[in-house]
Amino acid sequence: MASDTLRGLERGLQVLDALNLSSGMTLRELHCNTNLPKPTLLRILATLEAHGYVRRRIADGVWRRSARLSETGSLQGLLLDVGSSILDDLCQRLRWPSDLAVYDEGSMMIIETTRKKSPYFINWTGVGYRIPMLQTGLGRAWLSFCSNEERETILSDLRGSSSPFDRAANNSQLVDQLISETRAQGYGTRVQGFTLRKIGEEKTDGFAVPVIARDRIVGCMNVTWLTSALDQRTAISRYLEEVQAAAGRIGNEIDTKLSLDAARPSALQ
Amino acid sequence: MASDTLRGLERGLQVLDALNLSSGMTLRELHCNTNLPKPTLLRILATLEAHGYVRRRIADGVWRRSARLSETGSLQGLLLDVGSSILDDLCQRLRWPSDLAVYDEGSMMIIETTRKKSPYFINWTGVGYRIPMLQTGLGRAWLSFCSNEERETILSDLRGSSSPFDRAANNSQLVDQLISETRAQGYGTRVQGFTLRKIGEEKTDGFAVPVIARDRIVGCMNVTWLTSALDQRTAISRYLEEVQAAAGRIGNEIDTKLSLDAARPSALQ
DNA sequence: TTCTTCGTTCCGGCTGCCGGAACGTTGATT
DNA sequence: AATCAACGTTCCGGCAGCCGGAACGAAGAA
């Protein structure tokens, strides 16, 4: 269970964490901060040093976190990171599964989903799966809440696409209507009865909202349910608020993490 | 000794390292990559996850390094990081101690030194200690190898300084001469007999070279010796090449690490 | 010089960890 | 529908890896 965890490793990470936010500590300071006995600390530090995670300043013997680059994490990495656990929470509350997706080369790409965890069996599509922009809630939400410049780029890409789904991008009247409607309601819905599903599976429906961080759209998330269990009006009235709250939480956490990073202690002293 | 190290922690770091450069692996892949038994991996991953170091994607159970920001490390952190071990090497070869310093607010600030490790007892000054720009090898080297813009800024700062050492900045003829001389030789020396030392300590001398990374100066390093043991001419002929090589290695390593960072794998897939 | 503080080493004892093996589940194959 | 293979998960008896108090040495402070 939750306690199936390694004490030695745990203590090592504890030391790493302590060093991370202090830019250098002596053995004594570490001892006071972590309450670990000094011989133990010495062993931990030796191990961390051997793997290049910490380094001891020769001048004064102070232990410092060594500068490992390549741990930054892109914005999308962050989105996946915080999104994952919030989607999980949401699924436990609503029971219905959600997806998290980003725009990528002419379609929405799914980067996380709780379809596996949901108790309801719903047409399973994995990470990396792509769905069209104009027929789905996720796509419509992205198009409606991204910047004007981005929308223009996307639409012109779609006009040049060979996919039958993307032809609708030529009907600018339809597109405009779609976007203003989506904006007005605050969520995107899919084309009546539209599902990319295998034969024999139940019909589903859903809606999607944007995830906003740093004042721009960074992703979209949705909820999906079986039409046999719920009609759209009921689902939206029941779940919209909660899904929007979850999207808001994702955006907030991203913003916080990014600003924490900007304010981290200087590398010296 | 070198083997006084914790196996559990070591394995945990091994897993972290594996995940770092792959952006996601299944248990099986980890098992193949690390040769650790699967139950052990499960325990390690549980521990890492509890501390927020890794996260499991719900969609497909893939383990990913979680996006921890605040581990980036400034350029100065990097300098200290790679400089530390290279200074250490150098000290083992030359026996004489070295310092690593950067320009900071009107003087050179020492950020690392091997005076502790050197077998020769030399006037001990710790991290954070400041030395003047115009009288010391470290200061002269920085002034001579920084950009023209930076030099102008520094000199005008010095002219406004209250320190008696910095008054020489007003004598522009002297300054120009100093800089062209330092540039010509490739290293900076100190004012004849200049030492900030306590009474009773032996006289020292030294020279300093710039550390260049990303095509600009990022630090200066020097060697110090007792005048009672060596005259300047001998010391320079014996050590200059080696010190310049060390400075070059520091610069190169910084450049490599920075470009490795730029080329790291995408956070998705 | 003496005293205090900090880092390092030592070693007997025990518990935290180990990993083979068995099990349950998933999804591919015929 | 049935079979099979691959993967993740759980179990548990056994032992070595780790533990940390105590003693030691070195380095400043008084």
XYZ file of C-alpha atoms (C1' of nucleotides) in Angstrom:
598
model
C 0.000 0.000 0.000
C 0.985 3.579 0.566
C 3.684 2.527 2.998
C 5.447 0.278 0.513
C 8.293 2.653 0.185
C 12.061 2.654 0.707
C 13.359 4.487 3.723
C 16.864 4.954 2.374
C 15.646 6.502 -0.841
C 13.111 8.551 1.020
C 15.790 10.103 3.186
C 17.945 10.805 0.176
C 15.129 12.706 -1.493
C 14.507 14.537 1.742
C 18.096 15.773 1.694
C 17.794 16.737 -1.960
C 14.660 18.716 -1.212
C 16.326 20.483 1.681
C 19.293 21.454 -0.461
C 17.067 22.516 -3.312
C 15.637 25.467 -1.506
C 18.661 26.626 0.405
C 21.541 26.955 -2.080
C 24.028 25.357 0.265
C 24.172 23.932 3.787
C 26.831 22.550 6.089
C 26.555 19.071 7.529
C 25.425 20.531 10.790
C 22.681 22.583 9.163
C 21.459 19.553 7.285
C 21.510 17.596 10.507
C 19.331 20.205 12.214
C 16.990 20.567 9.249
C 16.353 16.928 8.564
C 16.858 15.373 12.002
C 18.930 12.662 10.383
C 22.025 11.455 12.257
C 25.269 12.744 10.821
C 26.777 9.411 9.822
C 23.625 8.683 7.868
C 23.784 12.092 6.201
C 27.379 11.475 5.221
C 26.425 8.235 3.529
C 23.508 9.864 1.745
C 25.610 12.786 0.572
C 28.339 10.463 -0.660
C 25.773 8.587 -2.719
C 24.184 11.724 -4.125
C 27.597 13.119 -4.956
C 28.654 9.936 -6.738
C 25.634 10.359 -8.995
C 26.251 14.054 -9.591
C 23.211 15.271 -7.691
C 25.084 17.323 -5.120
C 28.542 18.782 -4.873
C 30.664 19.907 -1.983
C 32.230 23.328 -2.258
C 35.906 22.933 -1.553
C 36.239 26.386 -0.062
C 34.080 25.823 3.001
C 32.719 22.303 2.785
C 29.206 23.531 2.100
C 26.964 21.045 0.314
C 25.112 22.385 -2.699
C 22.636 20.956 -5.152
C 24.653 20.611 -8.330
C 23.421 22.423 -11.395
C 21.581 19.802 -13.408
C 20.037 21.325 -16.418
C 17.579 19.400 -18.503
C 15.123 19.144 -15.667
C 13.242 22.236 -16.636
C 10.195 20.726 -18.224
C 8.349 22.442 -21.031
C 5.001 24.087 -20.552
C 3.386 21.004 -22.008
C 5.273 18.811 -19.563
C 3.920 20.922 -16.764
C 0.410 20.713 -18.148
C 0.597 16.942 -18.269
C 2.097 16.908 -14.816
C -0.527 18.864 -12.927
C -3.316 17.873 -15.285
C -2.838 14.200 -14.586
C -3.714 14.356 -10.917
C -6.531 16.856 -11.310
C -8.163 14.739 -13.997
C -7.850 11.828 -11.627
C -9.670 13.737 -8.880
C -12.367 14.807 -11.279
C -12.947 11.242 -12.406
C -13.388 10.116 -8.828
C -16.075 12.743 -8.300
C -18.018 12.489 -11.562
C -17.328 8.829 -12.320
C -17.301 9.738 -16.033
C -13.904 9.891 -17.794
C -12.128 12.997 -19.095
C -9.404 13.713 -21.639
C -6.702 16.354 -21.689
C -5.606 17.494 -25.140
C -3.502 20.091 -26.931
C -3.530 21.448 -30.448
C -0.874 19.831 -32.598
C -0.545 20.020 -36.360
C -4.098 20.321 -37.516
C -5.853 18.324 -34.818
C -6.267 17.952 -31.092
C -3.903 15.409 -29.622
C -4.821 13.583 -26.427
C -2.069 13.704 -23.833
C -3.903 12.207 -20.886
C -7.193 10.478 -20.151
C -9.018 8.815 -17.301
C -10.965 6.427 -19.476
C -9.014 3.586 -17.943
C -9.955 4.562 -14.435
C -13.576 5.375 -14.973
C -15.957 2.596 -13.908
C -17.908 3.073 -17.138
C -16.538 1.316 -20.137
C -16.085 3.893 -22.829
C -14.498 3.577 -26.227
C -10.839 3.569 -25.348
C -8.388 5.825 -27.143
C -4.886 6.238 -25.843
C -2.292 8.950 -25.557
C -1.261 10.361 -28.902
C -4.692 9.798 -30.443
C -5.843 12.646 -32.680
C -9.323 14.041 -33.137
C -10.558 16.681 -35.586
C -10.899 20.354 -34.710
C -14.288 21.345 -36.042
C -16.480 18.430 -35.022
C -15.391 17.851 -31.421
C -15.750 19.713 -28.164
C -12.013 19.723 -27.549
C -11.238 21.155 -30.969
C -13.962 23.773 -30.844
C -12.925 24.895 -27.397
C -9.324 25.365 -28.503
C -10.324 27.278 -31.625
C -12.661 29.506 -29.697
C -10.351 30.449 -26.861
C -6.977 30.749 -28.571
C -5.628 34.066 -29.814
C -6.851 35.521 -33.105
C -3.461 35.018 -34.713
C -3.362 31.364 -33.729
C -6.899 30.812 -34.974
C -6.053 32.225 -38.369
C -3.033 29.939 -38.657
C -5.008 26.883 -37.619
C -7.894 27.588 -39.972
C -5.620 28.111 -42.946
C -3.868 24.853 -42.089
C -7.207 23.074 -41.985
C -8.217 24.511 -45.359
C -5.127 22.883 -46.824
C -5.791 19.563 -45.130
C -6.808 16.431 -46.959
C -9.027 15.140 -44.177
C -12.754 15.278 -44.987
C -13.443 16.539 -41.475
C -11.391 19.651 -42.067
C -13.231 20.768 -45.203
C -15.724 22.625 -43.062
C -12.977 25.184 -42.446
C -13.830 26.678 -45.846
C -17.301 27.617 -44.694
C -16.281 30.698 -42.761
C -19.849 31.574 -41.864
C -20.260 28.228 -40.133
C -16.923 28.589 -38.400
C -17.721 32.072 -37.115
C -21.061 30.900 -35.795
C -19.432 27.933 -34.112
C -16.866 30.079 -32.369
C -19.203 32.769 -31.162
C -21.561 30.110 -29.850
C -18.777 28.255 -28.044
C -17.464 31.462 -26.544
C -20.904 32.474 -25.386
C -21.542 29.206 -23.553
C -17.965 28.841 -22.278
C -17.673 25.264 -23.479
C -17.489 23.349 -26.742
C -19.794 20.536 -27.788
C -19.480 17.997 -30.532
C -21.442 17.576 -33.738
C -24.745 15.841 -33.015
C -23.990 12.175 -32.502
C -20.370 12.490 -33.604
C -18.209 9.726 -32.214
C -15.127 8.010 -33.512
C -16.093 4.644 -32.204
C -15.891 1.042 -33.130
C -19.084 -0.659 -34.125
C -21.019 -2.192 -31.305
C -19.976 0.396 -28.769
C -22.455 2.640 -27.053
C -23.000 6.196 -28.193
C -21.303 8.889 -26.162
C -21.516 12.647 -25.784
C -19.361 15.264 -24.070
C -18.304 18.861 -23.709
C -14.914 20.548 -23.376
C -13.500 23.658 -21.718
C -10.195 25.490 -22.191
C -7.302 25.413 -19.730
C -5.792 28.871 -19.411
C -2.336 29.608 -18.002
C -0.120 32.647 -18.467
C -3.102 34.344 -20.073
C -3.246 32.002 -23.005
C -4.799 28.666 -23.792
C -2.484 25.765 -23.012
C -4.851 22.837 -23.328
C -8.446 21.631 -23.347
C -10.212 19.113 -21.149
C -13.569 17.416 -21.490
C -15.979 14.953 -19.907
C -17.572 12.088 -21.747
C -20.707 10.130 -20.846
C -22.959 7.533 -22.360
C -25.997 9.014 -24.049
C -27.950 6.053 -22.759
C -27.420 7.300 -19.217
C -27.647 11.058 -19.543
C -28.878 13.687 -21.952
C -26.671 16.657 -22.750
C -28.733 19.271 -20.935
C -28.623 17.309 -17.681
C -24.948 16.498 -17.973
C -23.972 20.103 -18.577
C -26.075 21.483 -15.772
C -24.623 18.902 -13.430
C -20.951 18.923 -14.446
C -20.052 22.172 -16.200
C -19.200 24.066 -13.070
C -17.032 21.292 -11.721
C -15.141 20.778 -14.959
C -14.492 24.489 -15.288
C -13.221 24.550 -11.738
C -10.841 21.703 -12.503
C -9.567 23.501 -15.614
C -9.087 26.617 -13.527
C -7.120 24.682 -10.935
C -4.807 23.288 -13.599
C -4.147 26.779 -14.954
C -3.552 28.187 -11.500
C -1.125 25.476 -10.514
C 0.844 26.001 -13.689
C 1.014 29.719 -13.047
C 2.125 29.187 -9.470
C 4.815 26.718 -10.381
C 6.155 28.992 -13.060
C 6.311 31.999 -10.778
C 7.900 29.972 -7.996
C 10.607 29.123 -10.470
C 11.242 32.762 -11.294
C 11.693 33.583 -7.605
C 14.032 30.784 -6.669
C 17.080 31.611 -4.529
C 20.210 32.785 -6.254
C 22.794 30.144 -6.988
C 25.443 31.862 -4.947
C 25.690 32.132 -1.182
C 35.745 5.427 1.353
C 34.263 5.573 -2.108
C 32.109 2.548 -1.369
C 30.408 4.092 1.634
C 27.222 4.563 -0.225
C 23.587 3.492 0.069
C 22.378 0.894 -2.358
C 18.717 1.777 -2.052
C 19.311 5.424 -2.790
C 21.724 4.571 -5.537
C 19.109 2.512 -7.305
C 16.542 5.243 -6.913
C 18.844 7.739 -8.582
C 19.533 5.221 -11.296
C 15.823 5.058 -12.056
C 15.565 8.839 -11.999
C 18.432 9.106 -14.445
C 16.861 6.549 -16.746
C 13.558 8.401 -16.752
C 15.281 11.739 -17.232
C 16.451 10.962 -20.704
C 13.496 9.021 -21.991
C 10.369 11.064 -21.246
C 8.383 8.051 -20.128
C 8.847 4.306 -19.710
C 6.714 1.338 -18.743
C 7.686 -0.891 -15.845
C 8.958 -3.457 -18.281
C 11.148 -0.945 -20.089
C 12.575 0.230 -16.824
C 13.175 -3.365 -15.844
C 15.144 -3.980 -19.040
C 17.036 -0.714 -18.845
C 18.137 -0.923 -15.243
C 18.252 -4.670 -14.653
C 16.452 -4.147 -11.389
C 13.795 -6.699 -10.409
C 10.261 -5.502 -10.892
C 9.146 -5.623 -7.257
C 12.130 -3.487 -6.375
C 11.274 -1.035 -9.147
C 7.727 -0.800 -7.883
C 8.955 0.137 -4.439
C 11.371 2.688 -5.821
C 8.735 4.249 -8.050
C 6.270 4.419 -5.179
C 8.845 6.281 -3.125
C 9.772 8.672 -5.912
C 6.122 9.321 -6.613
C 5.367 10.042 -2.983
C 8.011 12.757 -3.104
C 6.788 14.180 -6.390
C 9.804 13.135 -8.414
C 7.939 10.935 -10.863
C 4.345 10.564 -11.941
C 2.419 7.814 -13.577
C 0.326 8.713 -16.566
C -3.157 7.400 -15.941
C -3.849 6.797 -19.609
C -1.302 4.049 -20.152
C 0.565 3.565 -16.894
C 3.760 5.049 -18.294
C 6.145 6.446 -15.690
C 7.419 9.938 -16.356
C 9.809 12.246 -14.595
C 7.548 14.921 -13.186
C 8.217 18.487 -14.206
C 10.170 19.993 -11.358
C 11.162 23.473 -12.182
C 13.587 25.357 -10.011
C 16.378 22.999 -10.847
C 17.614 24.975 -13.763
C 20.669 26.579 -12.277
C 21.961 29.951 -13.365
C 25.095 30.376 -15.427
C 26.938 31.202 -12.239
C 25.654 28.045 -10.606
C 27.001 26.096 -13.544
C 30.340 27.863 -13.333
C 30.656 26.993 -9.674
C 29.562 23.481 -10.413
C 32.075 22.537 -13.073
C 34.715 24.952 -11.775
C 34.801 23.271 -8.406
C 36.039 19.927 -9.615
C 38.434 21.338 -12.185
C 40.031 23.603 -9.599
C 40.368 20.560 -7.425
C 42.208 18.674 -10.162
C 44.461 21.613 -10.812
C 45.378 21.883 -7.168
C 46.353 18.237 -7.090
C 48.713 18.777 -10.007
C 50.282 22.114 -9.090
C 50.031 21.818 -5.301
C 49.443 25.588 -5.173
C 45.898 26.846 -4.525
C 43.604 28.620 -6.970
C 40.541 30.839 -6.722
C 37.524 31.176 -8.946
C 35.914 34.619 -9.014
C 33.291 36.680 -10.820
C 32.744 40.410 -11.177
C 30.120 41.673 -8.797
C 29.347 45.290 -7.926
C 32.701 46.972 -8.260
C 34.986 44.132 -7.248
C 35.856 40.524 -7.915
C 34.013 38.135 -5.636
C 35.508 34.767 -4.840
C 33.064 31.916 -5.369
C 35.409 28.957 -4.909
C 38.960 28.300 -3.773
C 41.300 25.399 -3.140
C 43.294 27.151 -0.426
C 41.901 24.671 2.052
C 43.113 21.719 0.080
C 46.507 22.968 -0.906
C 49.342 21.595 1.237
C 50.817 25.068 1.474
C 49.347 27.301 4.074
C 48.300 30.474 2.376
C 46.397 33.436 3.731
C 42.891 32.087 3.890
C 39.980 34.001 2.457
C 36.629 32.339 2.042
C 33.738 32.385 -0.377
C 32.182 35.812 -0.743
C 35.459 37.620 -0.126
C 35.958 40.650 -2.390
C 39.147 41.931 -3.946
C 39.750 45.118 -5.952
C 39.693 45.259 -9.749
C 42.757 47.261 -10.685
C 45.417 45.840 -8.378
C 44.821 42.113 -8.668
C 45.299 39.505 -11.366
C 41.667 38.391 -11.154
C 40.344 41.929 -11.547
C 42.687 42.855 -14.350
C 41.900 39.673 -16.240
C 38.161 40.352 -16.038
C 38.547 43.960 -17.146
C 40.767 43.011 -20.043
C 38.675 40.202 -21.461
C 35.136 41.440 -20.954
C 33.217 43.283 -23.662
C 33.848 46.960 -24.308
C 30.420 47.905 -23.049
C 30.908 46.038 -19.814
C 34.341 47.589 -19.301
C 32.937 51.081 -19.667
C 30.256 50.337 -17.105
C 32.714 48.851 -14.648
C 35.200 51.703 -14.975
C 32.572 54.360 -14.465
C 31.380 52.462 -11.389
C 34.902 52.389 -10.048
C 35.338 56.125 -10.619
C 32.356 56.693 -8.377
C 33.641 54.313 -5.713
C 34.867 55.428 -2.316
C 37.527 52.741 -2.041
C 41.076 54.101 -2.323
C 41.981 51.144 -4.536
C 39.471 52.192 -7.145
C 40.814 55.751 -7.575
C 43.246 54.514 -10.188
C 40.259 54.184 -12.515
C 40.524 57.923 -13.125
C 43.950 57.559 -14.683
C 42.770 56.356 -18.054
C 46.248 56.221 -19.492
C 47.302 53.770 -16.776
C 44.145 51.720 -17.253
C 44.605 51.481 -21.012
C 48.199 50.420 -20.580
C 47.181 47.798 -18.010
C 44.556 46.321 -20.271
C 46.634 46.166 -23.424
C 49.444 44.570 -21.441
C 47.156 41.980 -19.875
C 45.596 41.181 -23.228
C 48.979 40.792 -24.840
C 50.227 38.309 -22.260
C 46.919 36.501 -21.900
C 46.958 36.694 -18.123
C 46.669 39.311 -15.398
C 49.192 39.934 -12.641
C 48.907 41.878 -9.437
C 50.559 45.108 -8.360
C 54.105 44.434 -7.204
C 53.914 42.916 -3.750
C 50.166 43.540 -3.430
C 48.569 41.224 -0.924
C 45.613 41.600 1.362
C 47.147 39.632 4.153
C 47.300 39.587 7.886
C 50.575 40.566 9.478
C 52.982 37.727 9.976
C 51.895 35.835 6.911
C 54.233 35.118 4.064
C 54.186 37.158 0.898
C 52.387 35.651 -2.067
C 52.147 36.266 -5.782
C 49.875 34.972 -8.538
C 48.391 35.393 -11.972
C 44.875 35.017 -13.352
C 43.241 34.005 -16.631
C 39.695 34.438 -17.933
C 37.123 31.660 -18.218
C 35.201 32.008 -21.459
C 31.853 30.372 -22.199
C 29.206 31.249 -24.749
C 31.740 33.644 -26.261
C 31.868 35.883 -23.258
C 33.763 36.017 -19.995
C 31.967 34.213 -17.192
C 34.669 34.112 -14.534
C 38.366 34.347 -13.750
C 40.665 31.844 -12.083
C 44.152 32.229 -10.718
C 47.048 30.435 -9.023
C 48.788 31.700 -5.928
C 52.223 30.801 -4.626
C 54.618 31.881 -1.914
C 57.232 34.333 -3.186
C 59.683 32.628 -0.891
C 59.404 29.481 -2.985
C 59.099 30.764 -6.536
C 59.679 33.921 -8.533
C 57.036 35.117 -10.945
C 58.919 34.319 -14.137
C 59.448 30.692 -13.127
C 55.912 30.242 -11.911
C 54.388 31.588 -15.093
C 56.588 29.547 -17.370
C 55.740 26.459 -15.391
C 52.032 26.906 -14.775
C 50.504 29.264 -17.337
C 49.752 26.629 -19.902
C 48.135 24.336 -17.389
C 45.986 27.039 -15.836
C 44.815 28.200 -19.247
C 43.955 24.619 -20.129
C 41.900 24.313 -16.952
C 40.070 27.565 -17.702
C 39.420 26.273 -21.201
C 37.994 23.023 -19.843
C 35.622 24.906 -17.577
C 34.362 26.979 -20.488
C 33.940 23.950 -22.695
C 32.035 21.981 -20.111
C 29.679 24.866 -19.550
C 29.076 25.171 -23.277
C 28.436 21.465 -23.602
C 26.020 21.322 -20.716
C 24.100 24.285 -22.024
C 23.771 22.830 -25.499
C 22.789 19.437 -24.115
C 19.983 21.208 -22.329
C 18.747 22.833 -25.522
C 18.592 19.460 -27.250
C 16.781 17.501 -24.586
C 13.896 15.267 -25.632
C 10.436 16.720 -25.867
C 8.253 16.337 -22.822
C 5.568 14.498 -24.684
C 5.504 10.944 -25.963
C 46.911 27.204 26.053
C 42.235 25.240 26.904
C 37.634 24.587 25.478
C 34.064 24.049 22.234
C 32.226 22.726 17.925
C 32.113 20.273 13.882
C 33.232 16.524 10.727
C 34.717 11.771 10.429
C 35.350 6.868 11.610
C 34.103 2.545 13.921
C 31.463 -1.488 14.749
C 27.830 -4.619 16.924
C 23.081 -5.270 16.213
C 18.787 -5.484 13.964
C 15.274 -4.278 10.669
C 14.350 -2.804 6.162
C 14.911 -4.481 2.141
C 15.315 -8.151 -1.206
C 13.693 -10.801 -5.201
C 11.992 -15.454 -6.778
C 7.658 -17.237 -7.429
C 2.859 -17.303 -7.728
C -1.226 -14.694 -9.153
C -4.662 -11.719 -11.743
C -5.531 -9.025 -15.740
C -5.282 -7.438 -20.284
C -5.328 -7.821 -25.126
C -3.535 -10.295 -29.075
C -4.097 -14.642 -31.811
C -6.332 -18.611 -33.841
C -15.180 -18.176 -27.849
C -11.082 -20.097 -26.303
C -6.135 -20.054 -25.751
C -1.955 -17.992 -24.890
C 1.560 -14.659 -23.898
C 3.034 -10.581 -21.631
C 2.760 -7.518 -18.091
C 1.860 -5.588 -13.545
C 1.101 -6.800 -8.799
C 1.335 -9.259 -4.378
C 3.454 -12.382 -1.049
C 6.777 -13.810 2.310
C 11.032 -16.135 4.291
C 15.731 -14.859 4.758
C 19.700 -12.146 5.195
C 23.009 -8.333 4.368
C 22.759 -3.459 4.100
C 22.036 -0.089 6.864
C 21.810 2.079 11.333
C 23.336 5.426 14.782
C 25.554 5.939 19.433
C 30.024 6.709 20.836
C 34.680 7.690 20.413
C 38.096 10.364 17.831
C 40.625 14.122 15.399
C 40.887 18.670 13.605
C 40.018 23.467 13.578
C 38.678 27.804 15.534
C 37.301 30.661 19.540
C 38.188 32.416 24.008
